[in-house]
Tab-separated table of C-alpha atoms and ligand atoms in Angstrom:
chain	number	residue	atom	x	y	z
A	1	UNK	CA	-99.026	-47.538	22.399
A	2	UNK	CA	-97.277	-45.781	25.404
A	3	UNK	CA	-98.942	-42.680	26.415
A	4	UNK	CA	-95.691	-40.073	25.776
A	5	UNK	CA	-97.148	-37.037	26.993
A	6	UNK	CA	-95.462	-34.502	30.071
A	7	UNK	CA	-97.907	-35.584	32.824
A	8	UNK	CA	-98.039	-34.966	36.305
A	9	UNK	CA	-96.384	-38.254	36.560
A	10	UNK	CA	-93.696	-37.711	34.333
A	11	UNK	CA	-92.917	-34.384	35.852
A	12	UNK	CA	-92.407	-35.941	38.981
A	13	UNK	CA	-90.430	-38.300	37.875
A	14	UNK	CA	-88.132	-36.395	36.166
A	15	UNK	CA	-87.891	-33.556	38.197
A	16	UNK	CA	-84.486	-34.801	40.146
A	17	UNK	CA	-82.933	-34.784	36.641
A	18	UNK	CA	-84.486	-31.650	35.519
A	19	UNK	CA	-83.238	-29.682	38.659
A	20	UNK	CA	-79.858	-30.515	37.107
A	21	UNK	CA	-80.492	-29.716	33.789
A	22	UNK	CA	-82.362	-26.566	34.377
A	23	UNK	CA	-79.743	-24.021	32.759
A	24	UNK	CA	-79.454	-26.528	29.294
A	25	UNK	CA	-82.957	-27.316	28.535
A	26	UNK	CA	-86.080	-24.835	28.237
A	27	UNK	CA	-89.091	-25.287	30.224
A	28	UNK	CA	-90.778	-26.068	27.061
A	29	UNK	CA	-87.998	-28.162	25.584
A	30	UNK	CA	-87.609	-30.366	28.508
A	31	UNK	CA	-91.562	-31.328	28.006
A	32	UNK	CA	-90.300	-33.180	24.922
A	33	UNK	CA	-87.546	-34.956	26.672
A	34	UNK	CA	-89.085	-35.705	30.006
A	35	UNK	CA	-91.356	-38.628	28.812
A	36	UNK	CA	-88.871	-40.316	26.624
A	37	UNK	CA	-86.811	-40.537	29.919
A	38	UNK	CA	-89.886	-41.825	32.294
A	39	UNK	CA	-90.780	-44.367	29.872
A	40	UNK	CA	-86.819	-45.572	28.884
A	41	UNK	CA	-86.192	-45.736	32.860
A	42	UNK	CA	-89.866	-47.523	33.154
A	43	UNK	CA	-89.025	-50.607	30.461
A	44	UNK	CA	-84.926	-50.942	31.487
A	45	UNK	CA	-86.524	-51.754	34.724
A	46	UNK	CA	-89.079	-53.714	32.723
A	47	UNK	CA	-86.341	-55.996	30.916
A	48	UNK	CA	-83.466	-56.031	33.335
A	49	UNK	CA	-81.716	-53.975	31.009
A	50	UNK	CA	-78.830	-51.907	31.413
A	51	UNK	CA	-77.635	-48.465	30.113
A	52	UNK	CA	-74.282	-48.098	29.777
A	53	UNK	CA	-73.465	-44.304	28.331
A	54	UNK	CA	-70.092	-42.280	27.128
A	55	UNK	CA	-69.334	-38.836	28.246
A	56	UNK	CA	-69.958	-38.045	24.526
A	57	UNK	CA	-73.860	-38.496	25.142
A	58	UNK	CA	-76.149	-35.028	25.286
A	59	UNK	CA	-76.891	-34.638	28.760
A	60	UNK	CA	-80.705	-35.433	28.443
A	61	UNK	CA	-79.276	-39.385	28.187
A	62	UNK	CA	-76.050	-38.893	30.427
A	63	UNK	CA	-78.348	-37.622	33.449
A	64	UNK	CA	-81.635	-38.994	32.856
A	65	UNK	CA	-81.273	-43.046	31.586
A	66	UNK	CA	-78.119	-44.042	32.147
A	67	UNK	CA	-77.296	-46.535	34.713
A	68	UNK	CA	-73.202	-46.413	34.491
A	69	UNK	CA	-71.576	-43.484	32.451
A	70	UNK	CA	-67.481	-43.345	31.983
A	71	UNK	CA	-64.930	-43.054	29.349
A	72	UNK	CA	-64.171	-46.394	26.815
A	73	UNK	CA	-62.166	-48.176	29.993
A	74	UNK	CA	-64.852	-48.013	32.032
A	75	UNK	CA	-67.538	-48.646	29.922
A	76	UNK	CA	-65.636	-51.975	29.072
A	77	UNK	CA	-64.841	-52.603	32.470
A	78	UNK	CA	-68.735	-52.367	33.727
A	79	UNK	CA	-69.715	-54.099	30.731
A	80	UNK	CA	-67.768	-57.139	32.015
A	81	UNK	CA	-69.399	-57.415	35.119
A	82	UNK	CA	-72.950	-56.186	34.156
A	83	UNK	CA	-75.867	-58.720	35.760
A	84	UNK	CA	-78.500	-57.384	32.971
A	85	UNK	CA	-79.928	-59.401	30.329
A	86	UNK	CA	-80.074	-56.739	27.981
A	87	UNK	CA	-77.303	-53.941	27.398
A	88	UNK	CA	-78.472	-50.623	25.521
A	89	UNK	CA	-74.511	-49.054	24.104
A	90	UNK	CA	-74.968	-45.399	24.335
A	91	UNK	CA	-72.290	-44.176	22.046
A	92	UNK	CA	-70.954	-46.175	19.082
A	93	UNK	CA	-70.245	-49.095	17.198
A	94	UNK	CA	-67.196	-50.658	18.509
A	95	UNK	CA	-67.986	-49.796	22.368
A	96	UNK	CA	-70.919	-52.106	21.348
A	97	UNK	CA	-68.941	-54.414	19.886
A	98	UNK	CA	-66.365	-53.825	22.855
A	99	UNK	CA	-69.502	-55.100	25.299
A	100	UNK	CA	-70.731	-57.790	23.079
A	101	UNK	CA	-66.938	-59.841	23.078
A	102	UNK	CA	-67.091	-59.300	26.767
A	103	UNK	CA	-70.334	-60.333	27.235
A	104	UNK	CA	-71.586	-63.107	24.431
A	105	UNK	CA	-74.214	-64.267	26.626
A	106	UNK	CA	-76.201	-60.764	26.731
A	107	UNK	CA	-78.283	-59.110	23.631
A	108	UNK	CA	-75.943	-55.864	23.814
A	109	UNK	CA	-78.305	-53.231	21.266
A	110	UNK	CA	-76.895	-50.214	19.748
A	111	UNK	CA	-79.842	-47.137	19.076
A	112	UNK	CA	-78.434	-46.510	15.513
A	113	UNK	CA	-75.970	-48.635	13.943
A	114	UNK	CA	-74.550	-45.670	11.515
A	115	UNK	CA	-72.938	-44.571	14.734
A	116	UNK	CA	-69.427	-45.236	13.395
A	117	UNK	CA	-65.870	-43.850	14.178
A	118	UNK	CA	-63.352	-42.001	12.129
A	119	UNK	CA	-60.455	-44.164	14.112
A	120	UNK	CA	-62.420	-47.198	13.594
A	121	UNK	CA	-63.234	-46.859	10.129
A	122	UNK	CA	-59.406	-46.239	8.969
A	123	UNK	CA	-58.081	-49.384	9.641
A	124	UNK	CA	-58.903	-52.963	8.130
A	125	UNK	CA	-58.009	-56.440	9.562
A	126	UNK	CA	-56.342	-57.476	6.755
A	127	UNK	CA	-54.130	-53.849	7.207
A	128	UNK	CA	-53.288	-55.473	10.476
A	129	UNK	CA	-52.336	-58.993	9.390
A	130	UNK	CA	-49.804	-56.550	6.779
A	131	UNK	CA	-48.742	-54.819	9.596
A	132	UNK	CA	-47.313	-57.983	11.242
A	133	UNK	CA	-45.255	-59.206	8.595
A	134	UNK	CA	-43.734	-55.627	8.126
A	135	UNK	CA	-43.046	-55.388	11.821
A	136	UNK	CA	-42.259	-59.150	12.937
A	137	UNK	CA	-42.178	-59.435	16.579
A	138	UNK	CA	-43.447	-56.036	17.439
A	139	UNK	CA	-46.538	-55.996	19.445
A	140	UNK	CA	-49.098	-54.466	18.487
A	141	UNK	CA	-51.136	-52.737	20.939
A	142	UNK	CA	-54.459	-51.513	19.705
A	143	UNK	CA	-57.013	-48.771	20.395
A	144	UNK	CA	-60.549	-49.598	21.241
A	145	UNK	CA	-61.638	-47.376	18.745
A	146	UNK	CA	-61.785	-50.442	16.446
A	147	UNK	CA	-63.555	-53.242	14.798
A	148	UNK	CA	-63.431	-56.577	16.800
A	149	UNK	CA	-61.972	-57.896	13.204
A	150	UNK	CA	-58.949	-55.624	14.401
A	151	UNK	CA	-58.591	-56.413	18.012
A	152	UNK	CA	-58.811	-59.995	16.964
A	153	UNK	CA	-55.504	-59.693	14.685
A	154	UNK	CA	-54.065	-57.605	17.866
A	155	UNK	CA	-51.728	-58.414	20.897
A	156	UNK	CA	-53.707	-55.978	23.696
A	157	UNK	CA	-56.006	-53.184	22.989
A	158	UNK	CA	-55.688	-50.007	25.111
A	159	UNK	CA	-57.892	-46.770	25.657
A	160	UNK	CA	-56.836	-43.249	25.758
A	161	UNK	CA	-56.782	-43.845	30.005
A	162	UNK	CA	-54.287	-46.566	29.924
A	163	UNK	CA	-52.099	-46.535	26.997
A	164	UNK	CA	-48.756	-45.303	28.813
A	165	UNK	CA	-49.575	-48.012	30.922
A	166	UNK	CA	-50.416	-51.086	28.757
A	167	UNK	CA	-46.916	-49.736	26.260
A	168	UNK	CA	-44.677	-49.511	29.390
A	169	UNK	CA	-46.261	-52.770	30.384
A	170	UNK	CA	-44.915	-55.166	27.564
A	171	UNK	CA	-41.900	-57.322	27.259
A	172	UNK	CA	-40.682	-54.903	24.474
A	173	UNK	CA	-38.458	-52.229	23.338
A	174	UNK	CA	-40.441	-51.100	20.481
A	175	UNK	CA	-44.364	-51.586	20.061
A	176	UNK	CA	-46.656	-50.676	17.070
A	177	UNK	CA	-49.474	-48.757	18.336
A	178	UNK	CA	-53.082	-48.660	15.733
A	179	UNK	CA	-54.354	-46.619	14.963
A	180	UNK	CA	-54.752	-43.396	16.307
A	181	UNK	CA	-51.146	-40.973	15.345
A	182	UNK	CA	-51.617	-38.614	17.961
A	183	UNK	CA	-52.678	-41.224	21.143
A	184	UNK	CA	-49.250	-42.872	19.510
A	185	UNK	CA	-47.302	-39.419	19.501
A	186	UNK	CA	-48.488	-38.460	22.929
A	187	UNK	CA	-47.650	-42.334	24.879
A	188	UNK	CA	-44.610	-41.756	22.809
A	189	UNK	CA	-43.303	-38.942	24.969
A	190	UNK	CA	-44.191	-40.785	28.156
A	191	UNK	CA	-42.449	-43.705	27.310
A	192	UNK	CA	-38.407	-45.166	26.190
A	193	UNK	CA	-40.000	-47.480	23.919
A	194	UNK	CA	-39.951	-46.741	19.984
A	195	UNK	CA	-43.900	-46.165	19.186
A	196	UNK	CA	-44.523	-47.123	15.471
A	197	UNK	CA	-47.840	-46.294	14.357
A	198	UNK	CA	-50.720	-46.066	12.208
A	199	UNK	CA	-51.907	-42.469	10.451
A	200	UNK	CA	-55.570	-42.909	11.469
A	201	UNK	CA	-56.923	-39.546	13.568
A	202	UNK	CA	-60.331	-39.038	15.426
A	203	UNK	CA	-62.260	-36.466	13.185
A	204	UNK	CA	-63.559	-34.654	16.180
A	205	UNK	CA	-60.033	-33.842	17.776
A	206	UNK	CA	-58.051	-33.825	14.808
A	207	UNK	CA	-59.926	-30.164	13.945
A	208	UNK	CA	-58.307	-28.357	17.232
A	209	UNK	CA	-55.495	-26.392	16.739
A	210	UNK	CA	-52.800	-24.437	19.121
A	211	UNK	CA	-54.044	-21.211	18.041
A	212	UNK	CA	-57.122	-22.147	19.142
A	213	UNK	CA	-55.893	-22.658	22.965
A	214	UNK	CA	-54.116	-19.072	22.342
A	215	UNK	CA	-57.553	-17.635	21.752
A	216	UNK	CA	-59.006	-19.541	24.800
A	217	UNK	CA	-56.452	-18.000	26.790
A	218	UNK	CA	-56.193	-14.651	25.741
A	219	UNK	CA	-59.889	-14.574	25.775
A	220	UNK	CA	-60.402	-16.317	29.401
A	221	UNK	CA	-57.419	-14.632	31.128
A	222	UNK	CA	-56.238	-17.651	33.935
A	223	UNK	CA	-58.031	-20.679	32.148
A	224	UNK	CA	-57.225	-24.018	32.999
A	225	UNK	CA	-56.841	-25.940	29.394
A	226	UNK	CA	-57.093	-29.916	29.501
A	227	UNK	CA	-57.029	-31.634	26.356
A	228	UNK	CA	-57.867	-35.349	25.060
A	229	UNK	CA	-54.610	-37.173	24.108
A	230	UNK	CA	-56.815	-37.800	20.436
A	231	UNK	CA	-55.571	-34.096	19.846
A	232	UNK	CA	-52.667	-33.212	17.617
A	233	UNK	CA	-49.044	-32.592	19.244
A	234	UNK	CA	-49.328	-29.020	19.182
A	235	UNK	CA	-52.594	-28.902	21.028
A	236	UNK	CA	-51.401	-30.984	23.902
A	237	UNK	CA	-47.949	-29.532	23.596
A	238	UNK	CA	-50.295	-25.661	24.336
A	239	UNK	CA	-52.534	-27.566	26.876
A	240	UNK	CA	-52.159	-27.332	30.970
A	241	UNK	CA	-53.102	-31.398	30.889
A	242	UNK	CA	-53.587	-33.949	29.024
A	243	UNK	CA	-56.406	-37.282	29.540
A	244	UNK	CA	-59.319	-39.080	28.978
A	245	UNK	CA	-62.697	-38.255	29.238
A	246	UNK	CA	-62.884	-39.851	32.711
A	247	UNK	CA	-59.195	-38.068	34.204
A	248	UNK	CA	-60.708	-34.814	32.772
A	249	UNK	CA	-63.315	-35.262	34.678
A	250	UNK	CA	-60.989	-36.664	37.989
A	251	UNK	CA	-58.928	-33.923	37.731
A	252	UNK	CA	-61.561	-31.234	37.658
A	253	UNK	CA	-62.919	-33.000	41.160
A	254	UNK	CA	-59.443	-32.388	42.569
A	255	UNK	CA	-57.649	-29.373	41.176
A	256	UNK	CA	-61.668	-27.358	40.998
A	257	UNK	CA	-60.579	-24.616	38.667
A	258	UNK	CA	-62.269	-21.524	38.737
A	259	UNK	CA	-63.055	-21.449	35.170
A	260	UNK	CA	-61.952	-24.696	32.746
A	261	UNK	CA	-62.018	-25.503	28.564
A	262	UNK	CA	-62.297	-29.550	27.834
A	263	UNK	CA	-60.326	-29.674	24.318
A	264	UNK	CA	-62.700	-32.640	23.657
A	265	UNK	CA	-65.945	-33.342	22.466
A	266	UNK	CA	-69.023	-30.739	23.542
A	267	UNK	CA	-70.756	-32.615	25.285
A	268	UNK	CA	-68.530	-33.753	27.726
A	269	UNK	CA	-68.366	-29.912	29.098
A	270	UNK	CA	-72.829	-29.845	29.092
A	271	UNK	CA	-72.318	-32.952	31.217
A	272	UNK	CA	-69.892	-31.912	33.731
A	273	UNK	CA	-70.810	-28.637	33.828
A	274	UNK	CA	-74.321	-29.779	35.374
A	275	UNK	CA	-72.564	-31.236	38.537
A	276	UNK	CA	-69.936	-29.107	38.709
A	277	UNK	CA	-71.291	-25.599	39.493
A	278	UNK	CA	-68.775	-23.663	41.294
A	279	UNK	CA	-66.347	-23.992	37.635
A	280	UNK	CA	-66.835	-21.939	34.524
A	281	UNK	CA	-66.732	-24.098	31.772
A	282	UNK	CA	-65.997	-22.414	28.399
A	283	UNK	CA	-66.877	-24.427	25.585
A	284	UNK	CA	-64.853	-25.519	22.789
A	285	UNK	CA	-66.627	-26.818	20.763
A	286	UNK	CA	-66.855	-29.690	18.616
A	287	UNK	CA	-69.835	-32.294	18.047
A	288	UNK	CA	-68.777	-35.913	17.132
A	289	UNK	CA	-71.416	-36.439	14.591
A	290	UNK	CA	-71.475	-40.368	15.631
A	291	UNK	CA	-71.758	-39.899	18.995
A	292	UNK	CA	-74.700	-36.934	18.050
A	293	UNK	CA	-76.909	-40.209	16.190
A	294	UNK	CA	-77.740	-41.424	19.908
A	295	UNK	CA	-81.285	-39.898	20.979
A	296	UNK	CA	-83.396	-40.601	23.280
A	297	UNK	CA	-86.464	-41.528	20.373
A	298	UNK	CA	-83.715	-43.933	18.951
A	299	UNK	CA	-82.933	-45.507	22.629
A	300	UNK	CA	-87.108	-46.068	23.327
A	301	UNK	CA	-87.292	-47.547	20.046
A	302	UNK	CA	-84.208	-49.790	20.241
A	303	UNK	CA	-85.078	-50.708	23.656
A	304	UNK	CA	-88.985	-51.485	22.899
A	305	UNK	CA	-88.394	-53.755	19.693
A	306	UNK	CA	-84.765	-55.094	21.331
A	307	UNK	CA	-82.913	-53.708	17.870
A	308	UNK	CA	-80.715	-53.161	16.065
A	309	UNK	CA	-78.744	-55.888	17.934
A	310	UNK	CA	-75.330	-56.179	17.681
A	311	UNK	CA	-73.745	-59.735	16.919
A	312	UNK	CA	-69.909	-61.112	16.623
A	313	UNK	CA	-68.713	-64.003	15.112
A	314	UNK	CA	-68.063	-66.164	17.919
A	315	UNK	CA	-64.407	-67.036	16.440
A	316	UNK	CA	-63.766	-63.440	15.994
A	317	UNK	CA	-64.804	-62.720	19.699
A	318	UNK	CA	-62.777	-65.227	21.211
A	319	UNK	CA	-59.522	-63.706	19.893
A	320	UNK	CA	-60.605	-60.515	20.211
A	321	UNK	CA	-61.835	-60.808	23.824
A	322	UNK	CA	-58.333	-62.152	24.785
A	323	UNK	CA	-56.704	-58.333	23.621
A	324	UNK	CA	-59.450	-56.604	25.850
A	325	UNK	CA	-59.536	-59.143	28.482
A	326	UNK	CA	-55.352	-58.382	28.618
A	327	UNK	CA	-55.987	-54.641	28.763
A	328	UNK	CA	-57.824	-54.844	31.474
A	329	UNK	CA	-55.628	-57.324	33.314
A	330	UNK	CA	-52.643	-54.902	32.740
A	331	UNK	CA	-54.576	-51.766	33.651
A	332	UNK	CA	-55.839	-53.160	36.873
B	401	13P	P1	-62.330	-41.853	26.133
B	401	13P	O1	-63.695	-41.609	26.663
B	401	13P	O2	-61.877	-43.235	26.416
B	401	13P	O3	-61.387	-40.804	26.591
B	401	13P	O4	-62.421	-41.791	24.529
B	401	13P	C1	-62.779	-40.676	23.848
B	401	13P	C2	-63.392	-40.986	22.539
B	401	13P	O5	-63.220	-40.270	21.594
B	401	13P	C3	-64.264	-42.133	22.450
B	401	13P	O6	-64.773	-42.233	21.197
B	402	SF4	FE1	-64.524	-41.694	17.041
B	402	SF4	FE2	-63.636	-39.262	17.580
B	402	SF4	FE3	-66.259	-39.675	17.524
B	402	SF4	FE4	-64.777	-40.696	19.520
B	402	SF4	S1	-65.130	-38.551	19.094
B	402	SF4	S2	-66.361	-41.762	18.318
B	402	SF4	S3	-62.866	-41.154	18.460
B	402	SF4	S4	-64.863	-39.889	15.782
């Protein structure tokens, strides 16, 4: 049995991370954490394995394991070219999933496999194959936030970074897009193409409201507001921009507000906020309680015995690997 204790060792080791981290953890708290970290970072090594973690992680696992750290497109996009035997999915089920169709060859392990998705969990293959013969010839361009049942029944899947894109891409006037409502309502007024969709929401963004942006700003005279395009109309409608995890965070490098609220998940702001010190970051704030099932006890563990693993029918992934594999060809 590992020796998890805060040694001299482990201090050293961790103290790059910990000057970072300094204003989130405790002293005392980050005695806990510290060891989990050294002995995760000691055993990836160990195995060849690789860490791949979404903005959504606490920053204890953001800054101190992970090798590459994005939104969903660039998670799949590293996840396609990853040399490691072994990937460890820090965040949830179908970004697993999403790495194990790209990858077949690699054991892709997911810390706790309760880590789900409101998006993901509204919508059924079978809904899709429905879908089709109610809207024949439309394509059907599908989140990422979704089984690889669904992405297997779809034309191209999409994230939140490149949806405009991959819609304005196709050889089509009007496209069905599953099944987030508010990504569909939002590429819908950056686009001429009819958007049908799906009524599926994100339970995280679907609870922010426009009053809530009028507080932020009466509150924080001169705030900048940027807001995930999983948000309801209103929200974005009230925001100052609207984008993905990752061009929240590009846009913060270039436009450096003084003071900034991410209308996104919480942790996002903890994990920006620790390389970004000359902007204020007021915080929303709004846990994902999937994203919160990903600690670093769950990632030793998972990483140790190499489980829970995540598998994919092989005639599942092929299909559903040609949707992805088309994203990312179109968002190149
Ligand atoms: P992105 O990181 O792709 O913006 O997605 C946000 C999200 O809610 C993922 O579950
Ligand atoms: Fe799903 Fe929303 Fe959680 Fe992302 S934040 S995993 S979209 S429930």
């Amino acid at each position: 049995m590992t020796n998890l204790s805060y040694t001299a060792d482990v201090a050293r080791d961790t103290a790059s991370v910990y000057a970072l981290l300094k204003d989130q953890y405790t002293a005392d708290h980050w005695e806990t954490l510290a060891p989990y970290i050294a002995e995760i970072n000691r055993l990836k090594h160990e195995k060849n394995a690789v860490i791949l973690a979404h903005n959504y992680m606490t920053p204890d696992i953001f800054h101190g394991i992970a090798d590459i750290v994005g939104d969903s497109l660039a998670l799949a996009r590293e996840a396609a070219k990853t040399t490691g035997d072994i990937i460890v999915q820090c965040g949830v089920h179908f970004m697993a999933e999403t790495s194990k169709v790209l990858c077949m060859d690699k054991k892709v392990l997911l810390p706790d496999l309760k880590a789900g998705c409101s998006l993901a969990e509204s919508i059924t293959a079978n809904d899709v194959r429905l879908l089709r013969e109610r809207y024949p010839g439309v394509p059907i361009v599908t989140y990422v936030n979704t089984s690889a049942e669904v992405k297997a029944e779809s034309d191209v899947c999409c994230t939140s970074g490149n949806a405009v894109k991959i819609v304005n891409a196709l050889d089509a006037d009007e496209v069905l897009m599953i099944p987030d409502q508010y990504l569909a309502q939002y590429v819908q007024t950056k686009t001429k193409k009819k958007i049908h969709y799906w009524a599926g929401s994100c339970m995280v963004h679907e609870r922010f409201t426009a009053n809530d942006i009028t507080r932020f700003r009466a509150q924080y005279p001169g705030v900048q507001v940027l807001a995930h395009p999983e948000c309801p109309p209103e929200v974005l409608t009230a925001s100052d921009y609207t984008g993905s995890t990752q061009q929240m965070i590009e846009h913060l490098e270039t436009h450096k507000p003084a003071k900034v609220v991410l209308i996104t998940e919480c942790s996002m702001s903890d994990n920006v906020a620790a390389t970004t010190p000359s902007t204020e970051f007021v915080r929303s704030c709004q846990l994902c309680p999937h994203m919160k099932r990903i600690t670093l006890p769950k990632i030793l563990e998972c990483l140790r015995h190499e489980t829970p693993e995540i598998l994919v029918d092989p005639a599942i992934a092929v299909r559903a690997r040609v949707a992805v594999e088309r994203m990312l060809e179109l968002s190149k």
